[in-house]
C-alpha cells in the first residue's frame, strides 16, 4: 500500500480513507476509481474511464478559472457571457436559436437575456420571419464588452494550453474534433 505522501490514496485503520496530497492527487483518485470499478463493474478498457475523468476535470478547472478570473471580474455571469458571445459570433438571432447555438436551456437563456438587456448589452427587434418572435442583437456597448472579455479569456486559454507544444495542440484538437463528430455526440444533440 502506498502512502499519502507519495500521491496515492491509502486506507488507514478501520477502513478510513486518507486523501492524497500534492500534484498527483487527482491522478491518484483516477487510478483509485479505475481500480474500484475493475473490482465491481464490467467494462472493456480502463483507459476510457481515465480519459473521461480527466477530460471532465480539465473542463471543470478551465470553466472555474474563466468564471473567476474573467467573467466575474468583468461583471458577467457564465450564462450572460455565453449569450452575448453567441450573438457576437453568429450575429442577431431569436432566443431559441441562441439556446441551440450556445448549448444552453431556453430557461437559462431567458434568465440571462433579462439582465443583459437591462445592462444595455443587447436590444430586441421584431423578427422579420415570425411576428410572434423577437431577434436579439448586441448593442455597441455589448460588442465592446464581449471583445474586452474575450481578449482576457483568450489569454487564460493560452495559459492553460502552455504545457502543450504546437504538434500536441493540433493532436488534441483533432482528437477532440473526432469525439465531437462521433455517434455519442450526435445522439446527445438530438
PDB file of C-alpha atoms in Angstrom:
ATOM      1  CA  UNK A   1       0.000   0.000   0.000  1.00  0.00           C
ATOM      2  CA  UNK A   2       1.381   3.426  -0.995  1.00  0.00           C
ATOM      3  CA  UNK A   3       1.405   6.269   1.438  1.00  0.00           C
ATOM      4  CA  UNK A   4      -0.382   9.629   1.021  1.00  0.00           C
ATOM      5  CA  UNK A   5       2.979  11.361   0.826  1.00  0.00           C
ATOM      6  CA  UNK A   6       3.609   9.617  -2.495  1.00  0.00           C
ATOM      7  CA  UNK A   7       0.340  10.850  -4.003  1.00  0.00           C
ATOM      8  CA  UNK A   8      -1.600   7.608  -3.566  1.00  0.00           C
ATOM      9  CA  UNK A   9      -4.810   7.033  -1.710  1.00  0.00           C
ATOM     10  CA  UNK A  10      -4.426   4.557   1.076  1.00  0.00           C
ATOM     11  CA  UNK A  11      -6.711   3.063   3.629  1.00  0.00           C
ATOM     12  CA  UNK A  12      -5.845   3.622   7.258  1.00  0.00           C
ATOM     13  CA  UNK A  13      -7.021   1.704  10.270  1.00  0.00           C
ATOM     14  CA  UNK A  14     -10.683   0.690  10.448  1.00  0.00           C
ATOM     15  CA  UNK A  15     -11.091   1.236   6.679  1.00  0.00           C
ATOM     16  CA  UNK A  16     -10.808   5.017   6.960  1.00  0.00           C
ATOM     17  CA  UNK A  17      -9.653   6.667   3.725  1.00  0.00           C
ATOM     18  CA  UNK A  18      -6.744   9.076   3.733  1.00  0.00           C
ATOM     19  CA  UNK A  19      -6.769  11.534   0.861  1.00  0.00           C
ATOM     20  CA  UNK A  20      -3.634  12.167  -1.170  1.00  0.00           C
ATOM     21  CA  UNK A  21      -1.882  15.498  -1.205  1.00  0.00           C
ATOM     22  CA  UNK A  22       0.342  17.161  -3.755  1.00  0.00           C
ATOM     23  CA  UNK A  23       0.322  17.349  -7.572  1.00  0.00           C
ATOM     24  CA  UNK A  24      -0.656  13.737  -8.150  1.00  0.00           C
ATOM     25  CA  UNK A  25      -3.819  13.929  -6.043  1.00  0.00           C
ATOM     26  CA  UNK A  26      -6.302  13.779  -8.891  1.00  0.00           C
ATOM     27  CA  UNK A  27      -4.312  11.227 -10.863  1.00  0.00           C
ATOM     28  CA  UNK A  28      -4.305   9.033  -7.769  1.00  0.00           C
ATOM     29  CA  UNK A  29      -8.059   9.492  -7.483  1.00  0.00           C
ATOM     30  CA  UNK A  30      -8.452   8.433 -11.134  1.00  0.00           C
ATOM     31  CA  UNK A  31      -6.325   5.344 -10.530  1.00  0.00           C
ATOM     32  CA  UNK A  32      -8.385   4.519  -7.430  1.00  0.00           C
ATOM     33  CA  UNK A  33     -11.640   4.969  -9.368  1.00  0.00           C
ATOM     34  CA  UNK A  34     -10.446   2.592 -12.081  1.00  0.00           C
ATOM     35  CA  UNK A  35      -9.280   0.034  -9.503  1.00  0.00           C
ATOM     36  CA  UNK A  36     -12.621   0.255  -7.706  1.00  0.00           C
ATOM     37  CA  UNK A  37     -14.553  -0.063 -10.986  1.00  0.00           C
ATOM     38  CA  UNK A  38     -12.453  -3.047 -12.081  1.00  0.00           C
ATOM     39  CA  UNK A  39     -13.352  -4.862  -8.864  1.00  0.00           C
ATOM     40  CA  UNK A  40     -17.096  -4.351  -9.288  1.00  0.00           C
ATOM     41  CA  UNK A  41     -18.101  -3.468 -12.837  1.00  0.00           C
ATOM     42  CA  UNK A  42     -17.724  -4.950 -16.275  1.00  0.00           C
ATOM     43  CA  UNK A  43     -16.093  -2.812 -18.981  1.00  0.00           C
ATOM     44  CA  UNK A  44     -13.557  -3.226 -21.743  1.00  0.00           C
ATOM     45  CA  UNK A  45     -10.941  -0.501 -21.458  1.00  0.00           C
ATOM     46  CA  UNK A  46      -9.756   1.156 -18.221  1.00  0.00           C
ATOM     47  CA  UNK A  47      -8.245   3.995 -20.282  1.00  0.00           C
ATOM     48  CA  UNK A  48     -11.771   5.098 -21.237  1.00  0.00           C
ATOM     49  CA  UNK A  49     -12.516   5.703 -17.550  1.00  0.00           C
ATOM     50  CA  UNK A  50      -9.257   7.575 -17.049  1.00  0.00           C
ATOM     51  CA  UNK A  51      -9.788   9.793 -20.098  1.00  0.00           C
ATOM     52  CA  UNK A  52     -13.371  10.539 -19.162  1.00  0.00           C
ATOM     53  CA  UNK A  53     -12.497  11.579 -15.615  1.00  0.00           C
ATOM     54  CA  UNK A  54      -9.538  13.667 -16.768  1.00  0.00           C
ATOM     55  CA  UNK A  55     -11.479  15.421 -19.564  1.00  0.00           C
ATOM     56  CA  UNK A  56     -14.189  16.359 -17.093  1.00  0.00           C
ATOM     57  CA  UNK A  57     -11.618  17.625 -14.593  1.00  0.00           C
ATOM     58  CA  UNK A  58      -9.805  19.788 -17.153  1.00  0.00           C
ATOM     59  CA  UNK A  59     -13.128  21.148 -18.419  1.00  0.00           C
ATOM     60  CA  UNK A  60     -14.269  21.988 -14.885  1.00  0.00           C
ATOM     61  CA  UNK A  61     -10.982  23.639 -13.941  1.00  0.00           C
ATOM     62  CA  UNK A  62     -10.919  25.740 -17.127  1.00  0.00           C
ATOM     63  CA  UNK A  63     -14.564  26.723 -16.622  1.00  0.00           C
ATOM     64  CA  UNK A  64     -13.975  27.651 -12.981  1.00  0.00           C
ATOM     65  CA  UNK A  65     -10.890  29.714 -13.893  1.00  0.00           C
ATOM     66  CA  UNK A  66     -12.744  31.535 -16.679  1.00  0.00           C
ATOM     67  CA  UNK A  67     -15.641  32.242 -14.350  1.00  0.00           C
ATOM     68  CA  UNK A  68     -13.478  33.508 -11.515  1.00  0.00           C
ATOM     69  CA  UNK A  69     -10.716  35.309 -13.409  1.00  0.00           C
ATOM     70  CA  UNK A  70     -12.592  36.597 -16.443  1.00  0.00           C
ATOM     71  CA  UNK A  71     -16.388  36.543 -16.319  1.00  0.00           C
ATOM     72  CA  UNK A  72     -16.966  37.640 -12.731  1.00  0.00           C
ATOM     73  CA  UNK A  73     -14.143  40.175 -12.942  1.00  0.00           C
ATOM     74  CA  UNK A  74     -15.929  41.767 -15.920  1.00  0.00           C
ATOM     75  CA  UNK A  75     -19.382  41.626 -14.271  1.00  0.00           C
ATOM     76  CA  UNK A  76     -20.757  38.696 -16.282  1.00  0.00           C
ATOM     77  CA  UNK A  77     -22.454  35.513 -15.257  1.00  0.00           C
ATOM     78  CA  UNK A  78     -21.364  32.497 -17.250  1.00  0.00           C
ATOM     79  CA  UNK A  79     -24.783  32.433 -18.949  1.00  0.00           C
ATOM     80  CA  UNK A  80     -24.817  36.134 -19.825  1.00  0.00           C
ATOM     81  CA  UNK A  81     -21.388  35.908 -21.433  1.00  0.00           C
ATOM     82  CA  UNK A  82     -22.366  32.804 -23.418  1.00  0.00           C
ATOM     83  CA  UNK A  83     -25.471  34.542 -24.774  1.00  0.00           C
ATOM     84  CA  UNK A  84     -23.548  37.653 -25.794  1.00  0.00           C
ATOM     85  CA  UNK A  85     -20.640  35.620 -27.168  1.00  0.00           C
ATOM     86  CA  UNK A  86     -23.111  33.592 -29.258  1.00  0.00           C
ATOM     87  CA  UNK A  87     -24.556  36.825 -30.660  1.00  0.00           C
ATOM     88  CA  UNK A  88     -21.064  38.184 -31.305  1.00  0.00           C
ATOM     89  CA  UNK A  89     -20.032  35.070 -33.224  1.00  0.00           C
ATOM     90  CA  UNK A  90     -23.280  34.242 -35.083  1.00  0.00           C
ATOM     91  CA  UNK A  91     -24.972  37.635 -35.284  1.00  0.00           C
ATOM     92  CA  UNK A  92     -28.544  38.585 -34.405  1.00  0.00           C
ATOM     93  CA  UNK A  93     -30.911  35.690 -33.714  1.00  0.00           C
ATOM     94  CA  UNK A  94     -34.023  34.736 -31.753  1.00  0.00           C
ATOM     95  CA  UNK A  95     -33.682  33.353 -28.228  1.00  0.00           C
ATOM     96  CA  UNK A  96     -34.427  29.737 -29.229  1.00  0.00           C
ATOM     97  CA  UNK A  97     -31.501  29.787 -31.687  1.00  0.00           C
ATOM     98  CA  UNK A  98     -29.246  31.306 -29.037  1.00  0.00           C
ATOM     99  CA  UNK A  99     -30.147  28.338 -26.814  1.00  0.00           C
ATOM    100  CA  UNK A 100     -29.262  25.882 -29.587  1.00  0.00           C
ATOM    101  CA  UNK A 101     -26.084  27.745 -30.559  1.00  0.00           C
ATOM    102  CA  UNK A 102     -24.746  28.038 -27.010  1.00  0.00           C
ATOM    103  CA  UNK A 103     -25.943  24.606 -25.839  1.00  0.00           C
ATOM    104  CA  UNK A 104     -27.984  26.241 -23.069  1.00  0.00           C
ATOM    105  CA  UNK A 105     -31.557  25.621 -22.000  1.00  0.00           C
ATOM    106  CA  UNK A 106     -34.183  28.111 -23.130  1.00  0.00           C
ATOM    107  CA  UNK A 107     -34.857  28.948 -19.483  1.00  0.00           C
ATOM    108  CA  UNK A 108     -31.176  29.796 -18.883  1.00  0.00           C
ATOM    109  CA  UNK A 109     -31.092  31.949 -21.999  1.00  0.00           C
ATOM    110  CA  UNK A 110     -34.285  33.719 -20.964  1.00  0.00           C
ATOM    111  CA  UNK A 111     -32.919  34.483 -17.487  1.00  0.00           C
ATOM    112  CA  UNK A 112     -29.630  35.759 -18.918  1.00  0.00           C
ATOM    113  CA  UNK A 113     -31.381  37.928 -21.517  1.00  0.00           C
ATOM    114  CA  UNK A 114     -33.288  39.855 -18.866  1.00  0.00           C
ATOM    115  CA  UNK A 115     -30.107  41.031 -17.108  1.00  0.00           C
ATOM    116  CA  UNK A 116     -28.013  41.798 -20.197  1.00  0.00           C
ATOM    117  CA  UNK A 117     -30.907  43.692 -21.756  1.00  0.00           C
ATOM    118  CA  UNK A 118     -31.235  45.785 -18.575  1.00  0.00           C
ATOM    119  CA  UNK A 119     -27.475  46.413 -18.756  1.00  0.00           C
ATOM    120  CA  UNK A 120     -27.841  47.731 -22.321  1.00  0.00           C
ATOM    121  CA  UNK A 121     -25.720  44.984 -23.892  1.00  0.00           C
ATOM    122  CA  UNK A 122     -28.428  43.645 -26.219  1.00  0.00           C
ATOM    123  CA  UNK A 123     -31.505  45.013 -27.939  1.00  0.00           C
ATOM    124  CA  UNK A 124     -34.682  43.348 -29.212  1.00  0.00           C
ATOM    125  CA  UNK A 125     -36.303  43.843 -32.571  1.00  0.00           C
ATOM    126  CA  UNK A 126     -39.257  42.140 -34.240  1.00  0.00           C
ATOM    127  CA  UNK A 127     -38.387  39.024 -36.210  1.00  0.00           C
ATOM    128  CA  UNK A 128     -38.638  39.569 -39.961  1.00  0.00           C
ATOM    129  CA  UNK A 129     -39.859  35.965 -40.437  1.00  0.00           C
ATOM    130  CA  UNK A 130     -42.077  35.368 -37.376  1.00  0.00           C
ATOM    131  CA  UNK A 131     -44.194  38.204 -35.981  1.00  0.00           C
ATOM    132  CA  UNK A 132     -44.594  36.332 -32.685  1.00  0.00           C
ATOM    133  CA  UNK A 133     -40.845  36.259 -32.099  1.00  0.00           C
ATOM    134  CA  UNK A 134     -38.051  38.739 -31.495  1.00  0.00           C
ATOM    135  CA  UNK A 135     -34.468  38.833 -32.644  1.00  0.00           C
ATOM    136  CA  UNK A 136     -31.717  39.803 -30.236  1.00  0.00           C
ATOM    137  CA  UNK A 137     -28.749  41.864 -31.293  1.00  0.00           C
ATOM    138  CA  UNK A 138     -25.648  43.089 -29.467  1.00  0.00           C
ATOM    139  CA  UNK A 139     -25.539  46.813 -28.889  1.00  0.00           C
ATOM    140  CA  UNK A 140     -22.279  48.698 -29.441  1.00  0.00           C
ATOM    141  CA  UNK A 141     -21.693  48.524 -25.672  1.00  0.00           C
ATOM    142  CA  UNK A 142     -22.369  44.776 -25.757  1.00  0.00           C
ATOM    143  CA  UNK A 143     -19.914  44.235 -28.580  1.00  0.00           C
ATOM    144  CA  UNK A 144     -17.203  46.205 -26.768  1.00  0.00           C
ATOM    145  CA  UNK A 145     -17.847  44.217 -23.574  1.00  0.00           C
ATOM    146  CA  UNK A 146     -17.619  40.859 -25.381  1.00  0.00           C
ATOM    147  CA  UNK A 147     -14.405  41.853 -27.163  1.00  0.00           C
ATOM    148  CA  UNK A 148     -12.781  43.064 -23.938  1.00  0.00           C
ATOM    149  CA  UNK A 149     -13.829  39.947 -22.036  1.00  0.00           C
ATOM    150  CA  UNK A 150     -12.925  37.534 -24.812  1.00  0.00           C
ATOM    151  CA  UNK A 151      -9.443  39.049 -25.024  1.00  0.00           C
ATOM    152  CA  UNK A 152      -8.950  38.139 -21.344  1.00  0.00           C
ATOM    153  CA  UNK A 153     -10.485  34.720 -21.990  1.00  0.00           C
ATOM    154  CA  UNK A 154      -8.002  34.034 -24.800  1.00  0.00           C
ATOM    155  CA  UNK A 155      -5.071  34.928 -22.538  1.00  0.00           C
ATOM    156  CA  UNK A 156      -6.353  32.440 -19.942  1.00  0.00           C
ATOM    157  CA  UNK A 157      -6.780  29.725 -22.586  1.00  0.00           C
ATOM    158  CA  UNK A 158      -3.197  30.286 -23.783  1.00  0.00           C
ATOM    159  CA  UNK A 159      -2.035  29.900 -20.205  1.00  0.00           C
ATOM    160  CA  UNK A 160      -3.923  26.611 -19.856  1.00  0.00           C
ATOM    161  CA  UNK A 161      -2.527  25.195 -23.091  1.00  0.00           C
ATOM    162  CA  UNK A 162       1.040  26.415 -22.476  1.00  0.00           C
ATOM    163  CA  UNK A 163       2.306  22.934 -21.497  1.00  0.00           C
ATOM    164  CA  UNK A 164       1.475  21.619 -24.984  1.00  0.00           C
ATOM    165  CA  UNK A 165       3.698  22.284 -27.975  1.00  0.00           C
ATOM    166  CA  UNK A 166       2.219  23.129 -31.388  1.00  0.00           C
ATOM    167  CA  UNK A 167       2.069  19.489 -32.512  1.00  0.00           C
ATOM    168  CA  UNK A 168       0.419  18.367 -29.269  1.00  0.00           C
ATOM    169  CA  UNK A 169      -2.173  21.152 -29.576  1.00  0.00           C
ATOM    170  CA  UNK A 170      -3.001  20.035 -33.099  1.00  0.00           C
ATOM    171  CA  UNK A 171      -3.252  16.409 -31.985  1.00  0.00           C
ATOM    172  CA  UNK A 172      -5.548  17.365 -29.105  1.00  0.00           C
ATOM    173  CA  UNK A 173      -7.690  19.448 -31.455  1.00  0.00           C
ATOM    174  CA  UNK A 174      -8.015  16.584 -33.955  1.00  0.00           C
ATOM    175  CA  UNK A 175      -8.864  14.089 -31.216  1.00  0.00           C
ATOM    176  CA  UNK A 176     -11.487  16.358 -29.641  1.00  0.00           C
ATOM    177  CA  UNK A 177     -12.986  17.102 -33.066  1.00  0.00           C
ATOM    178  CA  UNK A 178     -13.207  13.358 -33.683  1.00  0.00           C
ATOM    179  CA  UNK A 179     -15.075  12.907 -30.384  1.00  0.00           C
ATOM    180  CA  UNK A 180     -17.419  15.785 -31.220  1.00  0.00           C
ATOM    181  CA  UNK A 181     -18.308  14.249 -34.588  1.00  0.00           C
ATOM    182  CA  UNK A 182     -18.739  10.729 -33.197  1.00  0.00           C
ATOM    183  CA  UNK A 183     -22.036   8.943 -32.713  1.00  0.00           C
ATOM    184  CA  UNK A 184     -22.311   9.709 -28.972  1.00  0.00           C
ATOM    185  CA  UNK A 185     -22.036  13.468 -29.617  1.00  0.00           C
ATOM    186  CA  UNK A 186     -24.651  13.256 -32.372  1.00  0.00           C
ATOM    187  CA  UNK A 187     -27.030  11.357 -30.103  1.00  0.00           C
ATOM    188  CA  UNK A 188     -26.528  13.970 -27.390  1.00  0.00           C
ATOM    189  CA  UNK A 189     -27.671  16.742 -29.746  1.00  0.00           C
ATOM    190  CA  UNK A 190     -30.987  15.163 -30.671  1.00  0.00           C
TER     191      UNK A 190
END
